[in-house]
Short mmCIF file of C-alpha atoms and ligand atoms in Angstrom, two decimals:
data_model
loop_
_atom_site.label_atom_id
_atom_site.label_comp_id
_atom_site.label_asym_id
_atom_site.label_seq_id
_atom_site.Cartn_x
_atom_site.Cartn_y
_atom_site.Cartn_z
CA UNK A 147 -34.63 -41.59 -73.40
CA UNK A 148 -34.83 -43.61 -76.65
CA UNK A 149 -33.80 -47.09 -75.73
CA UNK A 150 -32.11 -48.29 -78.72
CA UNK A 151 -32.08 -51.97 -78.14
CA UNK A 152 -36.03 -51.62 -78.49
CA UNK A 153 -34.96 -50.06 -82.40
CA UNK A 154 -35.61 -52.80 -85.30
CA UNK A 155 -33.26 -53.92 -87.48
CA UNK A 156 -33.40 -52.39 -91.04
CA UNK A 157 -31.68 -51.68 -94.41
CA UNK A 158 -31.66 -48.33 -95.37
CA UNK A 159 -30.79 -46.91 -99.37
CA UNK A 160 -30.22 -43.28 -99.23
CA UNK A 161 -30.14 -40.84 -102.03
CA UNK A 162 -27.99 -37.27 -101.83
CA UNK A 163 -28.49 -34.37 -104.25
CA UNK A 164 -28.68 -31.15 -102.22
CA UNK A 165 -25.74 -29.74 -104.12
CA UNK A 166 -22.74 -31.01 -106.47
CA UNK A 167 -22.77 -34.21 -105.24
CA UNK A 168 -25.09 -37.16 -105.89
CA UNK A 169 -25.06 -39.80 -103.94
CA UNK A 170 -26.24 -43.00 -103.17
CA UNK A 171 -25.36 -45.43 -100.28
CA UNK A 172 -26.83 -48.87 -98.27
CA UNK A 173 -26.65 -48.92 -94.19
CA UNK A 174 -27.82 -51.49 -91.83
CA UNK A 175 -29.08 -50.09 -88.74
CA UNK A 176 -28.37 -46.87 -88.73
CA UNK A 177 -24.37 -47.37 -88.38
CA UNK A 178 -23.09 -50.39 -90.46
CA UNK A 179 -21.98 -48.94 -94.23
CA UNK A 180 -22.68 -51.59 -97.05
CA UNK A 181 -22.26 -49.52 -99.79
CA UNK A 182 -21.34 -45.94 -100.84
CA UNK A 183 -20.78 -44.17 -104.19
CA UNK A 184 -20.27 -39.88 -104.24
CA UNK A 185 -19.90 -38.52 -107.85
CA UNK A 186 -18.39 -35.13 -107.33
CA UNK A 187 -19.17 -32.38 -109.94
CA UNK A 188 -16.40 -30.37 -108.50
CA UNK A 189 -13.99 -30.61 -111.30
CA UNK A 190 -16.98 -28.84 -113.67
CA UNK A 191 -18.36 -25.92 -111.27
CA UNK A 192 -14.66 -25.23 -110.26
CA UNK A 193 -14.06 -23.46 -113.63
CA UNK A 194 -17.15 -20.80 -112.10
CA UNK A 195 -15.26 -20.83 -108.80
CA UNK A 196 -18.41 -22.09 -106.94
CA UNK A 197 -21.94 -24.71 -108.12
CA UNK A 198 -23.52 -23.34 -110.97
CA UNK A 199 -26.87 -24.55 -109.85
CA UNK A 200 -28.69 -25.11 -113.31
CA UNK A 201 -25.34 -27.11 -114.32
CA UNK A 202 -25.78 -29.23 -111.07
CA UNK A 203 -28.21 -30.02 -111.46
CA UNK A 204 -28.54 -31.03 -114.55
CA UNK A 205 -25.43 -33.25 -113.71
CA UNK A 206 -27.46 -34.63 -111.38
CA UNK A 207 -29.88 -35.81 -113.93
CA UNK A 208 -26.87 -37.84 -115.80
CA UNK A 209 -25.50 -39.32 -113.12
CA UNK A 210 -28.33 -40.70 -110.40
CA UNK A 211 -29.33 -43.96 -111.99
CA UNK A 212 -25.69 -44.91 -112.94
CA UNK A 213 -24.98 -43.89 -109.01
CA UNK A 214 -27.62 -45.92 -107.45
CA UNK A 215 -26.97 -48.70 -109.88
CA UNK A 216 -23.34 -48.76 -108.59
CA UNK A 217 -23.90 -48.47 -105.03
CA UNK A 218 -26.66 -51.83 -105.48
CA UNK A 219 -24.17 -53.95 -107.39
CA UNK A 220 -21.20 -52.99 -104.41
CA UNK A 221 -23.36 -54.00 -102.02
CA UNK A 222 -24.43 -57.30 -104.05
CA UNK A 223 -28.20 -56.36 -102.99
CA UNK A 224 -30.94 -55.89 -104.62
CA UNK A 225 -33.69 -53.86 -103.95
CA UNK A 226 -35.82 -56.41 -102.49
CA UNK A 227 -33.16 -56.49 -99.64
CA UNK A 228 -33.92 -52.90 -98.55
CA UNK A 229 -36.24 -51.69 -96.04
CA UNK A 230 -36.70 -47.93 -96.60
CA UNK A 231 -35.57 -45.06 -98.89
CA UNK A 232 -34.22 -42.44 -97.11
CA UNK A 233 -33.82 -38.71 -99.33
CA UNK A 234 -32.19 -35.72 -98.85
CA UNK A 235 -35.42 -33.26 -98.75
CA UNK A 236 -33.46 -30.08 -97.91
CA UNK A 237 -31.76 -28.02 -96.73
CA UNK A 238 -29.87 -27.20 -100.55
CA UNK A 239 -30.44 -26.12 -104.06
CA UNK A 240 -34.29 -26.50 -105.36
CA UNK A 241 -33.01 -27.73 -108.59
CA UNK A 242 -30.85 -30.53 -107.31
CA UNK A 243 -33.23 -31.28 -104.21
CA UNK A 244 -35.88 -32.48 -106.65
CA UNK A 245 -33.35 -34.96 -108.57
CA UNK A 246 -32.50 -36.96 -105.92
CA UNK A 247 -36.07 -37.11 -104.22
CA UNK A 248 -37.90 -37.68 -107.90
CA UNK A 249 -35.70 -40.76 -107.70
CA UNK A 250 -36.25 -41.41 -104.72
CA UNK A 251 -39.98 -41.37 -104.83
CA UNK A 252 -39.70 -43.14 -108.08
CA UNK A 253 -38.31 -46.40 -105.63
CA UNK A 254 -40.15 -45.91 -103.32
CA UNK A 255 -43.25 -46.49 -105.59
CA UNK A 256 -41.59 -49.28 -107.60
CA UNK A 257 -41.29 -51.04 -104.52
CA UNK A 258 -43.36 -50.45 -101.91
CA UNK A 259 -40.96 -49.31 -99.49
CA UNK A 260 -41.76 -46.24 -97.35
CA UNK A 261 -40.01 -42.86 -97.70
CA UNK A 262 -38.31 -40.50 -95.62
CA UNK A 263 -37.22 -37.50 -96.16
CA UNK A 264 -34.29 -35.97 -94.51
CA UNK A 265 -32.47 -32.79 -93.06
CA UNK A 266 -29.00 -32.84 -94.59
CA UNK A 267 -27.91 -30.94 -91.21
CA UNK A 268 -28.92 -33.93 -89.30
CA UNK A 269 -27.51 -35.98 -91.91
CA UNK A 270 -24.23 -34.51 -91.15
CA UNK A 271 -24.35 -35.04 -87.50
CA UNK A 272 -25.32 -38.54 -88.11
CA UNK A 273 -22.71 -39.44 -90.00
CA UNK A 274 -20.36 -39.89 -86.91
CA UNK A 275 -22.79 -42.58 -86.08
CA UNK A 276 -21.36 -44.47 -89.17
CA UNK A 277 -18.69 -47.40 -89.39
CA UNK A 278 -17.72 -49.93 -92.05
CA UNK A 279 -19.38 -53.31 -92.14
CA UNK A 280 -17.16 -55.59 -91.02
CA UNK A 281 -15.29 -53.79 -88.91
CA UNK A 282 -15.95 -53.24 -85.20
CA UNK A 283 -18.48 -51.07 -84.10
CA UNK A 284 -17.14 -47.94 -82.57
CA UNK A 285 -18.78 -46.15 -78.75
CA UNK A 286 -21.67 -44.44 -80.52
CA UNK A 287 -21.87 -40.81 -78.96
CA UNK A 288 -23.41 -40.43 -75.73
CA UNK A 289 -25.85 -37.44 -74.86
CA UNK A 290 -26.19 -34.89 -74.13
CA UNK A 291 -23.59 -34.39 -77.06
CA UNK A 292 -22.87 -30.49 -78.24
CA UNK A 293 -22.50 -30.47 -81.86
CA UNK A 294 -20.44 -28.27 -83.72
CA UNK A 295 -22.04 -28.33 -87.76
CA UNK A 296 -19.75 -26.20 -90.35
CA UNK A 297 -20.74 -26.92 -93.55
CA UNK A 298 -20.93 -24.40 -96.45
CA UNK A 299 -24.04 -23.22 -95.89
CA UNK A 300 -24.47 -23.56 -91.62
CA UNK A 301 -22.49 -23.17 -89.19
CA UNK A 302 -24.17 -23.61 -85.72
CA UNK A 303 -24.19 -25.01 -82.24
CA UNK A 304 -26.55 -27.86 -80.60
CA UNK A 305 -27.17 -29.24 -77.59
CA UNK A 306 -28.33 -32.90 -78.23
CA UNK A 307 -30.25 -34.37 -75.17
CA UNK A 308 -31.19 -37.32 -77.40
CA UNK A 309 -31.37 -38.92 -80.58
CA UNK A 310 -33.18 -36.11 -83.08
CA UNK A 311 -33.07 -34.08 -80.41
CA UNK A 312 -31.53 -30.46 -80.92
CA UNK A 313 -31.21 -26.90 -79.04
CA UNK A 314 -29.55 -24.36 -81.09
CA UNK A 315 -27.44 -22.35 -78.93
CA UNK A 316 -26.08 -20.34 -81.49
CA UNK A 317 -25.13 -19.79 -85.38
CA UNK A 318 -24.02 -17.60 -87.70
CA UNK A 319 -25.09 -14.06 -88.42
CA UNK A 320 -23.53 -13.72 -91.59
CA UNK A 321 -21.17 -16.17 -93.34
CA UNK A 322 -20.51 -20.06 -92.52
CA UNK A 323 -17.34 -20.99 -91.96
CA UNK A 324 -17.09 -23.51 -95.22
CA UNK A 325 -18.33 -19.87 -97.45
CA UNK A 326 -15.45 -17.68 -95.63
CA UNK A 327 -13.16 -20.53 -96.87
CA UNK A 328 -14.66 -20.78 -100.09
CA UNK A 329 -14.46 -16.54 -100.10
CA UNK A 330 -10.99 -16.13 -98.59
CA UNK A 331 -9.47 -18.81 -101.02
CA UNK A 332 -11.06 -16.71 -103.98
CA UNK A 333 -9.17 -13.75 -102.95
CA UNK A 334 -6.12 -15.31 -102.79
CA UNK A 335 -6.61 -16.75 -105.76
CA UNK A 336 -6.83 -20.16 -104.36
CA UNK A 337 -8.99 -22.41 -106.48
CA UNK A 338 -12.67 -24.27 -105.55
CA UNK A 339 -13.48 -25.55 -103.18
CA UNK A 340 -11.69 -23.29 -101.06
CA UNK A 341 -11.21 -25.60 -97.63
CA UNK A 342 -9.03 -27.96 -99.35
CA UNK A 343 -6.92 -25.20 -101.05
CA UNK A 344 -6.62 -22.70 -97.89
CA UNK A 345 -5.26 -26.20 -95.74
CA UNK A 346 -2.97 -26.85 -98.58
CA UNK A 347 -1.73 -23.49 -98.77
CA UNK A 348 -1.61 -22.98 -95.08
CA UNK A 349 0.89 -26.09 -94.65
CA UNK A 350 3.79 -24.00 -95.20
CA UNK A 351 2.57 -20.47 -94.17
CA UNK A 352 3.00 -18.81 -90.51
CA UNK A 353 -0.43 -18.85 -88.51
CA UNK A 354 1.05 -15.90 -86.53
CA UNK A 355 2.29 -13.64 -89.12
CA UNK A 356 -1.29 -11.73 -89.35
CA UNK A 357 -3.58 -10.59 -86.78
CA UNK A 358 -7.01 -11.26 -87.59
CA UNK A 359 -9.94 -10.73 -86.07
CA UNK A 360 -12.07 -12.69 -84.19
CA UNK A 361 -15.46 -11.57 -83.78
CA UNK A 362 -17.27 -10.47 -80.40
CA UNK A 363 -20.51 -11.31 -80.11
CA UNK A 364 -23.46 -10.76 -77.65
CA UNK A 365 -24.42 -14.51 -77.55
CA UNK A 366 -20.91 -16.24 -77.08
CA UNK A 367 -22.51 -19.41 -79.13
CA UNK A 368 -22.88 -17.32 -82.76
CA UNK A 369 -20.24 -17.28 -84.92
CA UNK A 370 -19.48 -13.73 -87.69
CA UNK A 371 -16.84 -14.32 -90.27
CA UNK A 372 -17.78 -11.47 -92.29
CA UNK A 373 -15.31 -8.87 -90.72
CA UNK A 374 -12.53 -11.64 -90.43
CA UNK A 375 -13.20 -11.92 -94.83
CA UNK A 376 -13.15 -8.15 -94.98
CA UNK A 377 -9.90 -8.11 -92.40
CA UNK A 378 -8.24 -10.50 -95.03
CA UNK A 379 -8.88 -8.21 -97.90
CA UNK A 380 -7.43 -5.13 -96.75
CA UNK A 381 -4.72 -6.62 -95.98
CA UNK A 382 -5.03 -8.59 -99.66
CA UNK A 383 -5.37 -4.82 -101.22
CA UNK A 384 -2.71 -2.96 -98.76
CA UNK A 385 0.28 -5.48 -99.84
CA UNK A 386 -0.91 -5.41 -103.49
CA UNK A 387 -0.93 -1.10 -102.98
CA UNK A 388 2.54 -1.68 -102.26
CA UNK A 389 3.00 -4.21 -105.25
CA UNK A 390 4.71 -6.64 -102.82
CA UNK A 391 4.12 -10.08 -103.78
CA UNK A 392 0.64 -11.89 -101.74
CA UNK A 393 2.41 -14.55 -98.94
CA UNK A 394 -0.49 -16.81 -100.16
CA UNK A 395 0.67 -19.14 -97.70
CA UNK A 396 0.88 -16.79 -94.30
CA UNK A 397 -2.34 -15.26 -95.25
CA UNK A 398 -4.02 -18.88 -95.51
CA UNK A 399 -2.75 -20.20 -92.31
CA UNK A 400 -3.18 -16.98 -90.83
CA UNK A 401 -7.16 -17.12 -92.02
CA UNK A 402 -7.35 -20.92 -90.75
CA UNK A 403 -5.94 -20.02 -87.00
CA UNK A 404 -8.50 -17.73 -86.46
CA UNK A 405 -11.38 -19.54 -87.78
CA UNK A 406 -10.40 -23.22 -85.88
CA UNK A 407 -9.99 -20.87 -82.83
CA UNK A 408 -13.16 -19.19 -82.76
CA UNK A 409 -14.90 -22.59 -83.58
CA UNK A 410 -12.90 -24.07 -81.23
CA UNK A 411 -12.98 -22.07 -77.89
CA UNK A 412 -17.20 -21.73 -78.69
CA UNK A 413 -17.75 -25.59 -78.82
CA UNK A 414 -15.50 -25.87 -75.21
CA UNK A 415 -16.89 -23.37 -73.68
CA UNK A 416 -20.28 -24.49 -74.46
CA UNK A 417 -19.46 -27.81 -73.65
CA UNK A 418 -18.42 -26.98 -70.37
CA UNK A 419 -21.53 -24.37 -69.57
CA UNK A 420 -24.26 -27.03 -70.60
CA UNK A 421 -22.41 -30.09 -69.06
CA UNK A 422 -22.22 -31.97 -72.46
CA UNK A 423 -20.43 -35.56 -72.14
CA UNK A 424 -18.79 -35.50 -75.49
CA UNK A 425 -18.53 -33.52 -78.32
CA UNK A 426 -19.08 -34.06 -81.90
CA UNK A 427 -17.77 -31.89 -85.08
CA UNK A 428 -20.02 -32.40 -88.22
CA UNK A 429 -19.83 -31.00 -92.51
CA UNK A 430 -17.72 -30.50 -94.95
CA UNK A 431 -15.47 -28.31 -93.01
CA UNK A 432 -14.79 -30.78 -90.04
CA UNK A 433 -12.49 -32.17 -92.84
CA UNK A 434 -10.11 -29.15 -91.93
CA UNK A 435 -6.87 -30.87 -90.49
CA UNK A 436 -6.13 -27.93 -88.09
CA UNK A 437 -9.53 -27.81 -86.71
CA UNK A 438 -9.30 -31.88 -86.34
CA UNK A 439 -6.06 -31.49 -84.43
CA UNK A 440 -7.29 -28.80 -81.96
CA UNK A 441 -10.15 -30.94 -80.86
CA UNK A 442 -7.98 -34.15 -81.00
CA UNK A 443 -5.45 -32.27 -78.83
CA UNK A 444 -7.90 -31.77 -75.51
CA UNK A 445 -8.27 -34.22 -73.08
CA UNK A 446 -11.29 -32.96 -71.27
CA UNK A 447 -13.64 -34.02 -73.90
CA UNK A 448 -14.05 -37.32 -76.04
CA UNK A 449 -14.42 -36.14 -79.47
CA UNK A 450 -16.60 -37.65 -82.33
CA UNK A 451 -15.32 -36.59 -86.12
CA UNK A 452 -16.37 -38.55 -88.99
CA UNK A 453 -13.95 -40.38 -91.40
CA UNK A 454 -13.08 -37.80 -93.98
CA UNK A 455 -14.74 -39.64 -96.78
CA UNK A 456 -17.81 -39.09 -94.12
CA UNK A 457 -17.03 -35.64 -93.83
CA UNK A 458 -18.09 -33.48 -97.02
CA UNK A 459 -21.68 -34.38 -98.98
CA UNK A 460 -22.95 -38.24 -98.87
CA UNK A 461 -25.57 -40.47 -99.12
CA UNK A 462 -24.17 -42.86 -96.08
CA UNK A 463 -25.40 -39.80 -93.35
CA UNK A 464 -28.76 -39.00 -94.88
CA UNK A 465 -29.52 -43.10 -94.49
CA UNK A 466 -27.75 -42.87 -90.64
CA UNK A 467 -30.02 -40.50 -89.89
CA UNK A 468 -33.01 -41.66 -91.81
CA UNK A 469 -32.30 -45.41 -90.20
CA UNK A 470 -33.19 -42.78 -86.28
CA UNK A 471 -36.42 -41.20 -88.35
CA UNK A 472 -37.46 -44.55 -89.75
CA UNK A 473 -37.34 -46.72 -86.65
CA UNK A 474 -39.55 -44.53 -84.93
CA UNK A 475 -41.96 -44.92 -87.05
CA UNK A 476 -41.46 -41.20 -88.80
CA UNK A 477 -42.02 -41.50 -92.48
CA UNK A 478 -42.81 -39.31 -94.66
CA UNK A 479 -45.49 -39.46 -97.63
CA UNK A 480 -45.14 -39.51 -101.59
CA UNK A 481 -46.64 -36.23 -101.55
CA UNK A 482 -44.08 -34.32 -99.84
CA UNK A 483 -41.55 -31.92 -101.44
CA UNK A 484 -38.30 -30.50 -101.72
CA UNK A 485 -37.64 -27.76 -98.45
CA UNK A 486 -34.10 -26.10 -99.61
CA UNK A 487 -34.70 -23.62 -96.81
CA UNK A 488 -34.89 -26.12 -93.95
CA UNK A 489 -33.75 -25.44 -90.02
CA UNK A 490 -32.65 -28.41 -87.70
CA UNK A 491 -34.30 -27.28 -85.18
O1 KG4 B 782 -20.80 -30.03 -96.15
P1 KG4 B 782 -20.37 -29.92 -97.47
O2 KG4 B 782 -20.20 -30.86 -98.22
O3 KG4 B 782 -21.19 -28.94 -98.28
C1 KG4 B 782 -22.41 -28.70 -97.49
O4 KG4 B 782 -23.41 -29.59 -96.85
O5 KG4 B 782 -22.17 -27.23 -97.64
O6 KG4 B 782 -19.50 -28.48 -96.98
C2 KG4 B 782 -18.71 -27.99 -97.94
C3 KG4 B 782 -17.72 -27.04 -97.87
C4 KG4 B 782 -17.10 -25.77 -98.76
O7 KG4 B 782 -17.33 -24.93 -98.24
C5 KG4 B 782 -15.56 -26.38 -98.35
O8 KG4 B 782 -14.66 -25.41 -98.97
C6 KG4 B 782 -15.49 -26.88 -96.79
O9 KG4 B 782 -16.72 -27.48 -96.86
N1 KG4 B 782 -14.68 -27.62 -96.73
C7 KG4 B 782 -13.46 -27.49 -96.15
C8 KG4 B 782 -12.43 -28.65 -96.13
N2 KG4 B 782 -12.70 -29.77 -96.86
C9 KG4 B 782 -14.06 -28.95 -97.03
N3 KG4 B 782 -13.05 -26.63 -95.22
C10 KG4 B 782 -11.61 -26.19 -94.27
N4 KG4 B 782 -11.08 -27.41 -94.54
C11 KG4 B 782 -11.61 -28.50 -95.66
N5 KG4 B 782 -10.29 -29.22 -94.99
ZN1 ZN B 783 -23.36 -30.89 -96.58
#
């Protein structure tokens, strides 16, 4: 087991550009957040109904320097006060990743600081370690920990027996949870990104009106959301055929209830079976209020879910994961390349 008291103190500046957010943050000792900037491209991509990779890459080029400068300004620090540079190496869009990677390499080269390539999924997991500098540090997640990762590109359950140690118990066989939210939102005529739109519509909807399927799979810890998405499509087509107005709120609420039930039940079952002490939920979908409520309404396990601002993509989480890698001496070299597909384990 990693002895945390022996880890050296360090201030990490991190850069994240894996998808459509240009982000930079400075974090102390893996937990205390000094400064964080996230420049979202959401409005630009909304008109395409999803992330347009070339546009994302160009936008990162425009935003990256101002975002790093703003992060340093806000912290009242200069590069001389930084101990290492962390950067998202993957998974993500190649054209987006390279912009952050080149900026990070430039900074590392210019300052002679070590550079750490960080897995974006590991970053999401480490968002639960972060708190705002100046506030009282909350208790750290305790191992063995059952980690549910639910983002736009990934859905998986990992058992963590120590820092940076993952045993994948299951993952999605088709769509990721966030992807299902985005696709169903489009079916219902709701705007991108789908997660927040579905959540909003579901607030006034009846989650019991439509009985959407919950997939049964050989491995109980795998996920599948494509059948659910198809069931919503059939329902929408049937209603349209009858020339009925779409009950968008009820459809959204019933879909959301199905996703939340599956994510919650599988995580609790996995935590029990593997004698986990605590549960951690991470990734963009962990911002979902119904999912948070489901976990908060039980008291069998202590559950860690990041603050809303840390659920979706940000650089603070990359600094947190980068810190633990750095503290263990796992630095990268300047010859590293981006890894658009890079599994967590
Ligand atoms: O982690 P993230 O920001 O980017 C990836 O690494 O993929 O996750 C983005 C995903 C999108 O699919 C988005 O629809 C979903 O997270 N999301 C939500 C909510 N906020 C964001 N899904 C459900 N409810 C939300 N409130
Ligand atoms: Zn993400």
